[in-house]
mmCIF file of C-alpha atoms in Angstrom:
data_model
loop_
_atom_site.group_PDB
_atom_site.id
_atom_site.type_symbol
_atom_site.label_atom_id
_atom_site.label_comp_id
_atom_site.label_asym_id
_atom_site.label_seq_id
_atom_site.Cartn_x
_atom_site.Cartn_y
_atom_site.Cartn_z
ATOM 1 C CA UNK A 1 -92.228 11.801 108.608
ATOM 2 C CA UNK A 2 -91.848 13.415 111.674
ATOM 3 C CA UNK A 3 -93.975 16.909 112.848
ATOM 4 C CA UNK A 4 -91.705 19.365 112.258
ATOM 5 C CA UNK A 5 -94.147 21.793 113.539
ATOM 6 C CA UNK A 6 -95.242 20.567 116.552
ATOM 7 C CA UNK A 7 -92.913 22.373 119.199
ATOM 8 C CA UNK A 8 -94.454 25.495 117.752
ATOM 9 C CA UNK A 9 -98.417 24.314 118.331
ATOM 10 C CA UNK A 10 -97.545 23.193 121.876
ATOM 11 C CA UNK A 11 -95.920 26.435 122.534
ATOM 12 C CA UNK A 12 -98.962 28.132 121.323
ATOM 13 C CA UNK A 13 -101.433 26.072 123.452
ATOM 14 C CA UNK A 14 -99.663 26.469 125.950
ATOM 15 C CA UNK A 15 -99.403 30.225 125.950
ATOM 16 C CA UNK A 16 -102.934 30.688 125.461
ATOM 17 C CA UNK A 17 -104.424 28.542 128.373
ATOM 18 C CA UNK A 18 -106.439 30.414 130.783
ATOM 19 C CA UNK A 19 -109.616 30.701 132.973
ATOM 20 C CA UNK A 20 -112.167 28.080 131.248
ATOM 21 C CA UNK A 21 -110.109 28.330 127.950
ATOM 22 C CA UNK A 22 -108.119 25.764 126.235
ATOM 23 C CA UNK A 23 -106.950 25.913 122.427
ATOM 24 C CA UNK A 24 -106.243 22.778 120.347
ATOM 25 C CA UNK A 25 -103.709 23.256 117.616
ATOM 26 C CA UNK A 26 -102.892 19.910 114.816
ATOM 27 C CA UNK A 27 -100.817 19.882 111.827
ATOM 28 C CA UNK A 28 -101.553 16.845 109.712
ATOM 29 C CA UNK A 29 -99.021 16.125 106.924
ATOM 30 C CA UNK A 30 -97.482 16.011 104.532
ATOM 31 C CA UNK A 31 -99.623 14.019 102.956
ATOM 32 C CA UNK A 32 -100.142 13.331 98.824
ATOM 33 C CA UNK A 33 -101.703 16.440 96.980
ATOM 34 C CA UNK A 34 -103.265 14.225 94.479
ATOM 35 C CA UNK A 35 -105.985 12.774 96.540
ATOM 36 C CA UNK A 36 -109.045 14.302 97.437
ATOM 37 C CA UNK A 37 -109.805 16.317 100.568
ATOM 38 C CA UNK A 38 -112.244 14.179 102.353
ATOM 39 C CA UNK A 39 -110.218 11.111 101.625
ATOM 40 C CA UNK A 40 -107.211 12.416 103.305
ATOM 41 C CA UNK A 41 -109.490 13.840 105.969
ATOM 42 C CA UNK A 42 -110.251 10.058 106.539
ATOM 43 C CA UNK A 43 -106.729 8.658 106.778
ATOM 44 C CA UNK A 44 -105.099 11.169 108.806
ATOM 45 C CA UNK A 45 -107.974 12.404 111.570
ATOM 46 C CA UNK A 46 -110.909 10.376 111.462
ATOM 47 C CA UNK A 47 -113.197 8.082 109.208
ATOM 48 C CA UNK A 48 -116.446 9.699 109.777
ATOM 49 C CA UNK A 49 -115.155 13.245 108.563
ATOM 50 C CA UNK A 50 -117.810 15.216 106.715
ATOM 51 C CA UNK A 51 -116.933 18.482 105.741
ATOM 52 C CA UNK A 52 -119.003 21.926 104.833
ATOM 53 C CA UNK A 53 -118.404 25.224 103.703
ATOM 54 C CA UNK A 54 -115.292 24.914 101.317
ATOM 55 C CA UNK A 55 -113.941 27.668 100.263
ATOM 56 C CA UNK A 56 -110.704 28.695 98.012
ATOM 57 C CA UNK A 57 -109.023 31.622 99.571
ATOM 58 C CA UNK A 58 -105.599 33.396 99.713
ATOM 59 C CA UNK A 59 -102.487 32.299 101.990
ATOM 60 C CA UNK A 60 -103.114 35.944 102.975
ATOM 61 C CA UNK A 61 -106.795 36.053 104.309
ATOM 62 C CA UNK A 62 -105.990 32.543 106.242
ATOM 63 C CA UNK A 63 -102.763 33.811 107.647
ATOM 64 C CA UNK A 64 -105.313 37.012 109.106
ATOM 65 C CA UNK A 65 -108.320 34.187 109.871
ATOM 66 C CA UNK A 66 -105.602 32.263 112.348
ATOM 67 C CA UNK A 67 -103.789 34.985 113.367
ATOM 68 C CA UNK A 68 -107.356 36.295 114.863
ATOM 69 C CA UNK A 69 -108.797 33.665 116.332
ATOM 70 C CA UNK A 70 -105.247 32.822 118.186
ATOM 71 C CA UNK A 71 -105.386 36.550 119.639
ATOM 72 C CA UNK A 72 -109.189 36.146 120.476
ATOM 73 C CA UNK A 73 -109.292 38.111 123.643
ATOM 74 C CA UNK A 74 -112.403 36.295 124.971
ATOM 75 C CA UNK A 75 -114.462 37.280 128.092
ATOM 76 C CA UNK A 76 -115.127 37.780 131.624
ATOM 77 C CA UNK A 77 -115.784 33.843 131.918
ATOM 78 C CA UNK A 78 -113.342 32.794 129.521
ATOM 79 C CA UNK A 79 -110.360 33.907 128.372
ATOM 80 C CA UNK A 80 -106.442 33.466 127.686
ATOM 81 C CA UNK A 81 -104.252 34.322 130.749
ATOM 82 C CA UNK A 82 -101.702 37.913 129.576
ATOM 83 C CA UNK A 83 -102.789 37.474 126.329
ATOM 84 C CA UNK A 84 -101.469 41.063 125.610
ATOM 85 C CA UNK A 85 -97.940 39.915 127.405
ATOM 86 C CA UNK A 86 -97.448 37.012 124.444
ATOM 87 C CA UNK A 87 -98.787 38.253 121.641
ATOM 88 C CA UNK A 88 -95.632 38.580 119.764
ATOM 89 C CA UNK A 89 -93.952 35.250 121.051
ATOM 90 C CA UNK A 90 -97.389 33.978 119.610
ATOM 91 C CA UNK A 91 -97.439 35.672 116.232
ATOM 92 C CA UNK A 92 -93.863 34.591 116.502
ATOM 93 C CA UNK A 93 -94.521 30.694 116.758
ATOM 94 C CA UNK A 94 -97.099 30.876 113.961
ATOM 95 C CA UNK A 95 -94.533 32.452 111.234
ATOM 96 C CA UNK A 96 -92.238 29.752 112.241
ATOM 97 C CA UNK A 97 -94.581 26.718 112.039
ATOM 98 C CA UNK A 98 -96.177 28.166 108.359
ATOM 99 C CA UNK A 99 -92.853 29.050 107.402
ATOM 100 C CA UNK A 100 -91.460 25.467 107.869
ATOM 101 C CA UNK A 101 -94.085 24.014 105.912
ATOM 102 C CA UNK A 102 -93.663 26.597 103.074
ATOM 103 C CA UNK A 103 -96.906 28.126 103.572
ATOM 104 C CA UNK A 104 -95.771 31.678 101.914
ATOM 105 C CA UNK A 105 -95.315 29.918 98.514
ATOM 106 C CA UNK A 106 -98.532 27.755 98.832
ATOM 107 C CA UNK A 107 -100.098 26.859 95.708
ATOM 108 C CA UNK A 108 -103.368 26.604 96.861
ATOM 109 C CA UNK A 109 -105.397 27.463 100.361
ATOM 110 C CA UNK A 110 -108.780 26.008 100.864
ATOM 111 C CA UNK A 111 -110.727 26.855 104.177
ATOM 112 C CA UNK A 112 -113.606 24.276 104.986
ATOM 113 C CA UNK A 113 -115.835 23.549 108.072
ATOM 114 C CA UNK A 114 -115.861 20.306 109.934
ATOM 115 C CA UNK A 115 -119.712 18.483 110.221
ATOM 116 C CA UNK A 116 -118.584 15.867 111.546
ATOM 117 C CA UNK A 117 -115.377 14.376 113.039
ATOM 118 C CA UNK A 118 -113.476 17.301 113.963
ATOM 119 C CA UNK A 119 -110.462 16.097 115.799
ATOM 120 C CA UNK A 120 -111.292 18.558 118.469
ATOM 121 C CA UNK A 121 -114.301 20.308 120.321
ATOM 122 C CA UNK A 122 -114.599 23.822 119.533
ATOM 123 C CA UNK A 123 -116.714 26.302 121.019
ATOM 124 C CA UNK A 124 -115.273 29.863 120.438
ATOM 125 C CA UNK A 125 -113.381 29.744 117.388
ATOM 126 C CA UNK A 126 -112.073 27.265 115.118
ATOM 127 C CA UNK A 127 -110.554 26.993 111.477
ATOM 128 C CA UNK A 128 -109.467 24.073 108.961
ATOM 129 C CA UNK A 129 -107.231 24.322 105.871
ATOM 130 C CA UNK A 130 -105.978 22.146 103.468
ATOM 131 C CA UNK A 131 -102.934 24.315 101.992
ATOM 132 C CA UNK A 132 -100.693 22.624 99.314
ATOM 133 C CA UNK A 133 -97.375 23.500 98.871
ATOM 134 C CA UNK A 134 -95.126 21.992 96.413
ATOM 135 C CA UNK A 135 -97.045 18.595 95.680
ATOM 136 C CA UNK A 136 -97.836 18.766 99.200
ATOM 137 C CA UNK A 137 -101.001 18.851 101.118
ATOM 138 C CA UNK A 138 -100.645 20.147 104.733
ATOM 139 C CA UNK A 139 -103.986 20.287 106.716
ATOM 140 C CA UNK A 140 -104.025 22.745 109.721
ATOM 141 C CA UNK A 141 -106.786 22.902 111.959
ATOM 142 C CA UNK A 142 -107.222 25.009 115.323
ATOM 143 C CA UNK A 143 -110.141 25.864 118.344
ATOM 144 C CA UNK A 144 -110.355 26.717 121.038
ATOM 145 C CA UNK A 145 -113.003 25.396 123.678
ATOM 146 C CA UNK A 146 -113.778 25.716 127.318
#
């Protein structure tokens, strides 16, 4: 099935490039709710995922967690170019992307760390969820880096 979402995370990265700062942004799904995390870790990013830090939370507290780190203003040495200028068109993209993958009537949000095999290399911020919605599992991942 095709990334419906992906427009959305290139618009995204793409709005928040800047001086020594680059954000990564993957959607990974659907996939089958049934199997466990780590095993789908495997199939869709990378065989030598290990994971830490797992954590149930709310579609509410992730939503704020993402919504953060994408406004992270950073600093003198790093930083998003008119971050204040996009903003909205960024909170924007996000509603749509979570939106099209039903992520307001999500059954279940998990937040976990990556110890190995993050698709990505973050250095200022980064997040991972596994969010099911509606016998599907959806894992979203973002960082940023220099």
């Amino acid at each position: 099935m095709p990334n419906l979402s992906s427009d959305e995370l290139k618009q995204i990265e793409h709005l928040l490039y800047g001086l020594n700062y680059a954000v990564s942004l993957r959607l990974y799904g659907p996939s089958n709710s049934e199997q466990g995390l780590i095993e789908t870790l495997k199939k869709l990013i990378a065989e030598d995922c290990e994971i830490s830090g797992v954590l149930r939370t709310s579609s509410t507290e992730a939503k704020t967690v993402m919504t953060n780190c994408l406004l992270y203003k950073g600093d003198e040495g790093s930083q998003p170019l008119e971050l204040d200028l996009k903003k909205t068109e960024i909170i924007n993209l996000l509603n749509k992307m979570l939106s099209t993958i039903g992520f307001e009537n999500a059954e279940m949000v998990v937040q976990f760390g990556f110890k190995q095999g993050h698709p990505a290399y973050p250095v200022f911020w980064d997040f991972a969820y596994d969010i099911h919605v509606e016998d599907k599992r959806w894992i979203f991942v973002g960082c940023s880096s220099d």
